Coordinates of C-alpha atoms in Angstrom, one line a residue:
X1083 CA 0.1 0.1 0.0
X1084 CA 1.3 3.3 -1.1
X1085 CA 0.7 6.4 1.2
X1086 CA 1.2 9.6 -0.7
X1087 CA 1.1 13.3 0.1
X1088 CA 0.2 15.5 -2.8
X1089 CA 1.8 18.8 -3.3
X1090 CA 1.9 21.3 -6.1
X1091 CA 5.6 20.6 -6.9
X1092 CA 5.8 16.9 -6.3
X1093 CA 4.3 13.8 -4.8
X1094 CA 5.9 12.6 -1.5
X1095 CA 5.3 8.8 -0.8
X1096 CA 5.2 8.6 3.2
X1097 CA 5.1 4.8 3.6
X1098 CA 4.8 1.5 2.1
X1099 CA 2.5 -0.6 4.0
X1100 CA 2.6 -4.5 3.5
X1101 CA -1.0 -5.8 3.1
X1102 CA -1.5 -8.6 5.7
X1103 CA -2.0 -12.1 4.4
X1104 CA -5.7 -12.9 3.8
X1105 CA -7.6 -14.5 6.4
X1106 CA -9.5 -17.8 5.9
X1107 CA -13.2 -17.4 5.4
X1108 CA -14.2 -18.8 8.8
X1109 CA -12.1 -16.0 10.6
X1110 CA -13.0 -13.0 8.5
X1111 CA -14.4 -10.0 10.6
X1112 CA -15.4 -6.4 9.6
X1113 CA -13.7 -4.9 12.4
X1114 CA -10.2 -6.3 12.6
X1115 CA -7.5 -7.6 10.3
X1116 CA -6.1 -9.7 13.2
X1117 CA -6.2 -13.6 12.9
X1118 CA -4.2 -16.6 13.5
X1119 CA -5.4 -18.5 10.5
X1120 CA -4.2 -16.9 7.2
X1121 CA -4.0 -18.0 3.7
X1122 CA -0.6 -17.6 1.9
X1123 CA -0.6 -16.2 -1.3
X1124 CA 1.9 -17.9 -3.8
X1125 CA 1.6 -15.8 -6.8
X1126 CA -0.2 -12.3 -7.9
X1127 CA -3.2 -14.2 -9.4
X1128 CA -4.1 -15.3 -5.9
X1129 CA -4.5 -11.8 -4.5
X1130 CA -7.9 -10.9 -3.6
X1131 CA -9.0 -7.4 -5.0
X1132 CA -11.5 -7.0 -2.0
X1133 CA -8.9 -7.8 0.5
X1134 CA -6.4 -5.2 -0.7
X1135 CA -9.4 -2.5 -1.1
X1136 CA -10.4 -3.2 2.5
X1137 CA -6.9 -2.7 3.7
X1138 CA -6.8 0.6 1.8
X1139 CA -10.2 1.6 3.5
X1140 CA -8.8 0.8 6.9
X1141 CA -5.5 2.7 6.4
X1142 CA -7.3 5.7 5.0
X1143 CA -9.0 6.2 8.5
X1144 CA -5.6 6.7 9.9
X1145 CA -4.3 9.3 7.6
X1146 CA -4.6 12.9 8.5
X1147 CA -6.1 15.3 5.9
X1148 CA -4.0 15.8 2.7
X1149 CA -2.8 12.2 2.7
X1150 CA -4.2 9.4 0.6
X1151 CA -3.6 5.7 -0.4
X1152 CA -2.4 6.4 -4.0
X1153 CA -1.3 3.0 -5.2
X1154 CA 0.2 -0.5 -4.7
X1155 CA 3.5 -2.0 -4.6
X1156 CA 4.5 -5.6 -5.4
X1157 CA 7.7 -7.8 -5.5
X1158 CA 7.9 -10.6 -7.9
X1159 CA 10.3 -12.5 -10.3
X1160 CA 8.5 -11.6 -13.4
X1161 CA 8.2 -8.1 -14.9
X1162 CA 4.4 -7.0 -14.1
X1163 CA 4.5 -4.4 -16.7
X1164 CA 5.5 -6.8 -19.4
X1165 CA 3.2 -9.8 -18.5
X1166 CA -0.4 -9.0 -19.6
X1167 CA -1.9 -11.2 -16.9
X1168 CA 0.1 -9.4 -14.1
X1169 CA -0.9 -6.1 -15.4
X1170 CA -4.4 -7.0 -15.8
X1171 CA -4.6 -8.3 -12.2
X1172 CA -3.0 -5.0 -10.6
X1173 CA -5.3 -2.8 -12.7
X1174 CA -8.2 -4.8 -11.3
X1175 CA -6.9 -4.3 -7.8
X1176 CA -6.5 -0.5 -8.3
X1177 CA -10.0 -0.2 -9.9
X1178 CA -11.7 -2.3 -7.1
X1179 CA -9.9 -0.1 -4.5
X1180 CA -11.0 3.1 -6.3
X1181 CA -14.7 2.0 -6.6
X1182 CA -14.6 0.9 -2.7
X1183 CA -13.3 4.4 -1.6
X1184 CA -15.6 6.2 -3.9
X1185 CA -18.6 4.9 -1.7
X1186 CA -17.5 7.4 0.8
X1187 CA -16.3 10.8 -0.4
X1188 CA -16.4 12.3 3.1
X1189 CA -13.7 10.1 4.4
X1190 CA -11.6 9.7 1.3
X1191 CA -11.7 13.3 0.3
X1192 CA -10.5 14.7 -2.9
X1193 CA -8.3 11.9 -3.8
X1194 CA -10.8 10.6 -6.0
X1195 CA -10.5 13.7 -8.1
X1196 CA -7.2 12.3 -9.3
X1197 CA -7.7 9.2 -11.5
X1198 CA -4.0 8.3 -11.7
X1199 CA -2.5 5.5 -9.2
X1200 CA 0.9 4.4 -8.6
X1201 CA 2.3 0.8 -9.4
X1202 CA 5.7 0.2 -7.7
X1203 CA 7.5 -3.0 -8.5
X1204 CA 10.7 -4.4 -7.3
X1205 CA 12.3 -7.3 -9.1
X1206 CA 13.2 -10.1 -6.5
X1207 CA 16.0 -11.2 -8.9
X1208 CA 17.6 -7.9 -10.0
X1209 CA 16.4 -5.7 -7.1
X1210 CA 15.6 -3.0 -9.5
X1211 CA 12.7 -0.6 -8.6
X1212 CA 10.2 0.5 -11.3
X1213 CA 7.4 3.0 -10.8
X1214 CA 4.7 3.7 -13.3
X1215 CA 1.2 5.4 -13.1
X1216 CA -2.0 4.2 -14.7
X1217 CA -5.5 5.7 -15.0
X1218 CA -8.3 4.0 -12.8
X1219 CA -11.9 4.4 -12.6
X1220 CA -14.3 5.1 -15.5
X1221 CA -11.3 6.1 -17.7
X1222 CA -10.6 3.2 -20.0
X1223 CA -7.0 4.3 -20.9
X1224 CA -4.4 1.5 -20.2
X1225 CA -1.4 3.7 -21.1
X1226 CA 1.5 3.4 -18.4
X1227 CA 3.4 6.7 -17.6
X1228 CA 6.8 6.3 -16.3
X1229 CA 7.4 8.0 -12.7
X1230 CA 10.7 9.0 -11.5
X1231 CA 11.2 7.5 -8.1
X1232 CA 13.8 8.7 -5.6
X1233 CA 14.6 8.1 -2.0
X1234 CA 15.5 11.2 0.1
X1235 CA 19.0 11.2 1.7
X1236 CA 17.6 12.3 5.2
X1237 CA 14.0 12.4 6.7
X1238 CA 11.6 14.9 5.2
X1239 CA 10.6 18.1 7.2
X1240 CA 6.9 18.7 7.6
X1241 CA 5.0 21.7 8.8
X1242 CA 2.4 20.8 11.4
X1243 CA -0.8 22.5 11.8
X1244 CA -3.0 21.9 14.8
X1245 CA -6.6 22.7 15.2
X1246 CA -9.6 22.0 17.6
X1247 CA -12.9 22.3 16.3
X1248 CA -16.0 22.4 18.5
X1249 CA -19.4 20.9 17.7
X1250 CA -22.5 21.7 19.8
X1251 CA -25.7 21.2 17.6
X1252 CA -29.2 19.6 18.0
X1253 CA -30.7 17.5 15.2
X1254 CA -34.2 16.2 15.1
X1255 CA -35.2 12.5 15.2
X1256 CA -38.2 11.8 13.1
X1257 CA -39.7 8.4 13.4
X1258 CA -40.8 7.1 9.9
X1259 CA -42.6 4.1 9.1
X1260 CA -39.5 2.0 8.6
X1261 CA -38.2 3.1 11.9
X1262 CA -35.0 5.2 12.8
X1263 CA -31.7 4.2 11.1
X1264 CA -28.5 5.0 12.7
X1265 CA -26.6 5.4 9.6
X1266 CA -29.2 7.7 8.0
X1267 CA -29.2 10.1 11.2
X1268 CA -25.4 10.1 11.2
X1269 CA -25.3 10.6 7.5
X1270 CA -27.5 13.9 8.0
X1271 CA -25.1 15.2 10.8
X1272 CA -22.1 14.6 8.6
X1273 CA -23.5 16.4 5.8
X1274 CA -24.6 19.3 8.1
X1275 CA -21.0 19.3 9.7
X1276 CA -19.4 19.0 6.3
X1277 CA -21.3 22.3 4.9
X1278 CA -20.5 24.1 8.1
X1279 CA -16.8 23.4 7.8
X1280 CA -16.5 24.2 4.2
X1281 CA -18.1 27.7 4.8
X1282 CA -15.7 28.4 7.7
X1283 CA -12.7 30.8 7.4
X1284 CA -9.2 29.6 8.5
X1285 CA -6.8 31.7 10.8
X1286 CA -3.3 30.6 11.0
X1287 CA -1.6 31.7 14.3
X1288 CA -4.5 34.1 14.8
X1289 CA -4.2 35.8 11.4
X1290 CA -5.9 35.6 8.0
X1291 CA -3.3 34.8 5.4
X1292 CA -3.1 34.9 1.8
X1293 CA -4.1 31.7 0.0
X1294 CA -1.4 31.7 -2.5
X1295 CA 1.6 32.2 0.2
X1296 CA 3.7 29.3 1.1
X1297 CA 3.8 28.0 4.7
X1298 CA 7.5 28.2 4.8
X1299 CA 7.1 32.2 4.1
X1300 CA 5.1 32.5 7.1
X1301 CA 7.7 30.9 9.3
X1302 CA 10.4 33.3 8.0
X1303 CA 8.2 36.2 8.8
X1304 CA 7.7 35.2 12.3
X1305 CA 11.5 34.8 12.8
X1306 CA 13.3 37.7 14.3
X1307 CA 16.4 38.8 12.1
X1308 CA 19.5 37.4 13.9
X1309 CA 22.6 35.8 12.9
X1310 CA 21.6 32.4 14.6
X1311 CA 21.0 29.8 12.2
X1312 CA 17.6 28.4 12.3
X1313 CA 17.5 24.8 13.9
X1314 CA 15.1 21.8 12.7
X1315 CA 12.9 22.5 15.8
X1316 CA 12.2 26.1 14.5
X1317 CA 11.4 24.9 11.1
X1318 CA 8.8 22.3 12.3
X1319 CA 7.1 24.5 15.0
X1320 CA 3.6 23.8 15.1
X1321 CA 1.0 26.4 13.5
X1322 CA -2.2 27.0 15.5
X1323 CA -5.2 27.0 13.1
X1324 CA -8.6 28.3 14.1
X1325 CA -11.7 27.9 12.0
X1326 CA -14.5 30.5 12.3
X1327 CA -18.1 30.0 10.7
X1328 CA -19.5 33.2 9.3
X1329 CA -22.8 34.2 11.2
X1330 CA -24.9 34.4 8.2
X1331 CA -23.7 31.1 7.0
X1332 CA -24.6 29.4 10.6
X1333 CA -28.4 30.2 10.1
X1334 CA -30.7 28.0 7.9
X1335 CA -31.9 29.2 4.6
X1336 CA -35.6 28.6 5.8
X1337 CA -37.1 28.1 9.1
X1338 CA -39.2 25.0 9.4
X1339 CA -41.2 23.6 12.4
X1340 CA -41.0 19.7 12.6
X1341 CA -42.9 17.3 14.6
X1342 CA -40.0 15.6 16.3
X1343 CA -40.0 12.2 18.1
X1344 CA -36.7 13.0 19.7
X1345 CA -33.5 14.9 19.2
X1346 CA -29.6 14.3 19.2
X1347 CA -27.6 16.7 21.0
X1348 CA -24.2 16.3 19.1
X1349 CA -21.4 18.0 21.2
X1350 CA -17.8 17.8 21.5
X1351 CA -14.4 18.8 20.4
X1352 CA -12.5 17.2 17.2
X1353 CA -8.8 17.4 17.4
X1354 CA -6.9 17.9 14.0
X1355 CA -3.1 17.5 13.2
X1356 CA -2.1 17.7 9.6
X1357 CA 1.2 17.7 8.2
X1358 CA 2.2 19.7 5.0
X1359 CA 5.2 20.1 3.0
X1360 CA 6.7 23.4 3.9
X1361 CA 6.5 24.6 0.2
X1362 CA 2.8 23.9 0.4
X1363 CA 0.4 27.0 0.0
X1364 CA -2.0 28.1 2.7
X1365 CA -4.9 27.2 0.4
X1366 CA -3.5 23.6 0.3
X1367 CA -3.3 23.7 4.2
X1368 CA -6.9 25.0 4.3
X1369 CA -8.2 22.1 2.2
X1370 CA -6.2 19.6 4.3
X1371 CA -7.3 20.9 7.8
X1372 CA -11.1 20.8 6.7
X1373 CA -10.8 17.4 5.1
X1374 CA -9.1 16.2 8.2
X1375 CA -12.0 17.1 10.5
X1376 CA -14.5 15.8 8.0
X1377 CA -12.5 12.6 7.6
X1378 CA -12.3 12.1 11.3
X1379 CA -16.1 12.3 11.8
X1380 CA -16.7 10.1 9.0
X1381 CA -14.1 7.5 10.3
X1382 CA -15.8 7.7 13.8
X1383 CA -19.4 7.3 12.5
X1384 CA -18.4 4.3 10.3
X1385 CA -16.4 2.7 13.2
X1386 CA -19.6 3.2 15.2
X1387 CA -22.1 1.7 12.9
X1388 CA -19.9 -1.3 12.2
X1389 CA -19.9 -2.0 16.0
X1390 CA -23.7 -1.7 16.3
X1391 CA -25.8 -4.8 16.9
X1392 CA -29.0 -3.0 16.7
X1393 CA -29.7 -0.4 14.1
X1394 CA -32.3 1.1 16.3
X1395 CA -31.3 4.7 17.2
X1396 CA -33.5 5.6 20.0
X1397 CA -35.0 3.3 22.8
X1398 CA -38.6 4.4 23.4
X1399 CA -38.9 7.1 26.1
X1400 CA -35.3 6.9 27.1
X1401 CA -32.4 9.2 27.6
X1402 CA -29.0 7.8 26.3
X1403 CA -25.5 9.1 26.7
X1404 CA -23.0 7.7 24.3
X1405 CA -19.3 8.5 23.8
X1406 CA -17.4 8.2 20.6
X1407 CA -14.0 6.7 20.0
X1408 CA -11.4 9.3 20.6
X1409 CA -8.4 10.0 18.4
X1410 CA -4.7 9.1 19.2
X1411 CA -1.7 9.8 17.3
X1412 CA 0.9 7.2 16.3
X1413 CA 4.4 8.0 15.1
X1414 CA 5.4 7.2 11.5
X1415 CA 8.9 8.4 10.7
X1416 CA 8.9 12.2 11.2
X1417 CA 5.0 12.7 11.3
X1418 CA 2.1 11.2 12.9
X1419 CA -0.9 9.1 11.8
X1420 CA -3.9 8.4 13.9
X1421 CA -5.9 5.8 15.3
X1422 CA -9.2 5.6 17.3
X1423 CA -9.8 4.1 20.8
X1424 CA -13.2 3.3 22.1
X1425 CA -14.1 4.0 25.9
X1426 CA -12.2 1.6 28.1
X1427 CA -9.5 0.7 25.3
X1428 CA -5.9 1.4 26.2
X1429 CA -3.1 2.6 23.9
X1430 CA -1.9 -1.0 23.3
X1431 CA -4.9 -1.4 21.3
X1432 CA -3.4 1.1 18.7
X1433 CA -0.3 -0.9 18.6
X1434 CA -2.3 -3.8 17.1
X1435 CA -3.8 -1.5 14.3
X1436 CA -0.3 0.0 13.6
X1437 CA 1.2 -3.5 13.4
X1438 CA -1.6 -5.2 11.3
X1439 CA -2.4 -2.2 8.9
X1440 CA 1.0 -0.3 8.6
X1441 CA 3.3 -3.1 9.3
X1442 CA 5.2 -0.9 11.7
X1443 CA 6.4 -1.8 15.3
X1444 CA 5.9 1.0 18.1
X1445 CA 5.8 1.1 21.8
X1446 CA 2.7 2.1 23.9
X1447 CA 4.8 5.0 25.2
X1448 CA 4.9 6.5 21.6
X1449 CA 1.2 6.7 21.4
X1450 CA -0.1 10.4 21.8
X1451 CA -3.3 9.9 23.9
X1452 CA -4.0 13.4 25.3
X1453 CA -5.4 15.0 22.2
X1454 CA -9.0 14.3 23.2
X1455 CA -10.1 13.8 26.6
X1456 CA -13.0 11.6 27.7
X1457 CA -16.6 13.1 27.7
X1458 CA -17.7 15.0 30.9
X1459 CA -20.6 13.1 32.0
X1460 CA -21.4 15.4 35.1
X1461 CA -24.6 16.9 33.6
X1462 CA -25.7 13.4 32.6
X1463 CA -25.1 11.9 35.7
X1464 CA -26.9 14.6 37.5
X1465 CA -30.0 13.9 35.3
X1466 CA -29.6 10.2 36.3
X1467 CA -29.7 11.0 40.0
X1468 CA -32.7 13.6 39.6
X1469 CA -34.7 11.0 37.5
X1470 CA -37.6 9.5 39.9
X1471 CA -37.5 6.4 37.5
X1472 CA -34.7 4.0 36.6
X1473 CA -36.5 3.6 33.3
X1474 CA -35.4 7.0 32.1
X1475 CA -31.8 6.1 31.6
X1476 CA -30.9 3.6 29.0
X1477 CA -28.6 0.6 29.7
X1478 CA -25.0 0.5 28.3
X1479 CA -26.3 -2.2 25.9
X1480 CA -29.0 0.1 24.6
X1481 CA -26.8 3.1 24.4
X1482 CA -25.1 3.2 20.8
X1483 CA -21.8 4.6 22.3
X1484 CA -21.8 7.8 20.4
X1485 CA -23.6 11.0 21.6
X1486 CA -26.2 12.6 23.4
X1487 CA -29.7 11.3 22.6
X1488 CA -32.4 13.1 24.3
X1489 CA -36.1 11.9 24.6
X1490 CA -39.5 13.5 23.5
X1491 CA -39.9 15.8 26.2
X1492 CA -36.6 17.5 25.5
X1493 CA -37.5 17.9 21.9
X1494 CA -40.9 19.3 22.5
X1495 CA -39.3 21.8 25.0
X1496 CA -36.9 23.0 22.1
X1497 CA -39.7 23.4 19.8
X1498 CA -41.7 25.4 22.2
X1499 CA -38.8 27.7 22.9
X1500 CA -38.1 28.2 19.3
X1501 CA -41.7 29.2 18.6
X1502 CA -41.6 31.6 21.5
X1503 CA -38.6 33.2 20.1
X1504 CA -39.7 33.3 16.7
X1505 CA -43.0 35.1 17.5
X1506 CA -41.8 37.2 20.4
X1507 CA -41.7 40.4 18.4
X1508 CA -45.1 39.9 17.0
X1509 CA -46.7 39.4 20.3
X1510 CA -45.1 42.6 21.7
X1511 CA -46.3 44.5 18.8
X1512 CA -49.9 43.3 19.3
X1513 CA -49.9 44.1 23.0
X1514 CA -48.5 47.6 22.3
X1515 CA -51.4 48.3 20.0
X1516 CA -54.0 47.1 22.4
X1517 CA -52.5 49.2 25.2
X1518 CA -52.5 52.3 22.9
X1519 CA -56.1 51.8 22.0
X1520 CA -57.2 51.4 25.6
X1521 CA -55.4 54.7 26.6

């Protein structure tokens, strides 16, 4: 698996991740690549397109914004570019992967806009590396383009940008004849969050920057003019990013009054850490940060839905508290990728993902776990204590482990308050006219 960072000047390959050996059918699981029983692949024709594509899907969840799975690498004796059967198989793998990633654009971002994918081949006999690109997707071209592949003599320097984006929104839950689908409700939240983030304005270190300016120039402007030679630490100093949503964009186009059966209070802070090539522009950094936040939400929603036993969103007349998987960082060379831990999981769980999906060995101490803290349940606990009936609180099995879900009474309260606020001016005007007539 070829992980690549796109820049205007060149494309940087971050890591080559070996795809795990395919599990035997009786041990296949949607949630983990780990298995004691594997099937050894003896030649390229025995490689499963679905298995490689699923590996790409899981790896993409671990990538910060601006980074994508952009190809495959293979080691064989034969020349895969000259052998029609080998090349046909590799193209089938890339096309299958492209179609799978295309099912969730919120997670996979604008990588789908680029139809070229890389094939890197190393001959086991000559040890020669050959890299070429090929068109995938609906494009029918089979023309191979040579790609110049070079290894850097030293570790690449990356500009890190950190951001914390807070969500605090209430969404209606409407019961249809077919019931309430968790995936549909989460998809609506994701679409709304995507629109909000896309309309936001990004400030770097508290300032609005020119989109065409290079990130390395921003660092040079901040440094005082001295004779001291800049160190690597100075170059890689993190930039703090803030996203502000214009007020007019935070209001709905039309005001609708819905008869709701409940509501979802979606609240929390998403941490974002992206790594950019110093020559990347501010516009590229803005795209990467926004994409990272949306990808993180899409990843958590997908992981949550995959772990669900029951797709029913809201137990009748219950109040549920659900906590999402939190984000942690794992080192890969001079930058960080990420993983997600469900409540109660230890950093050691991230080591399993890194070993299975990225083919890397790291220690538990290297996992950065303090980006996001566990949810504050004090308000929810108070609701539990004040409740006169134990039936008001859903059991952990009924909770869907993701977010606040309030009952019908709270939805009606929100609706009543909205109506009062909306018609307040009209009511005051009528009362004023009546008083003037009586005088």
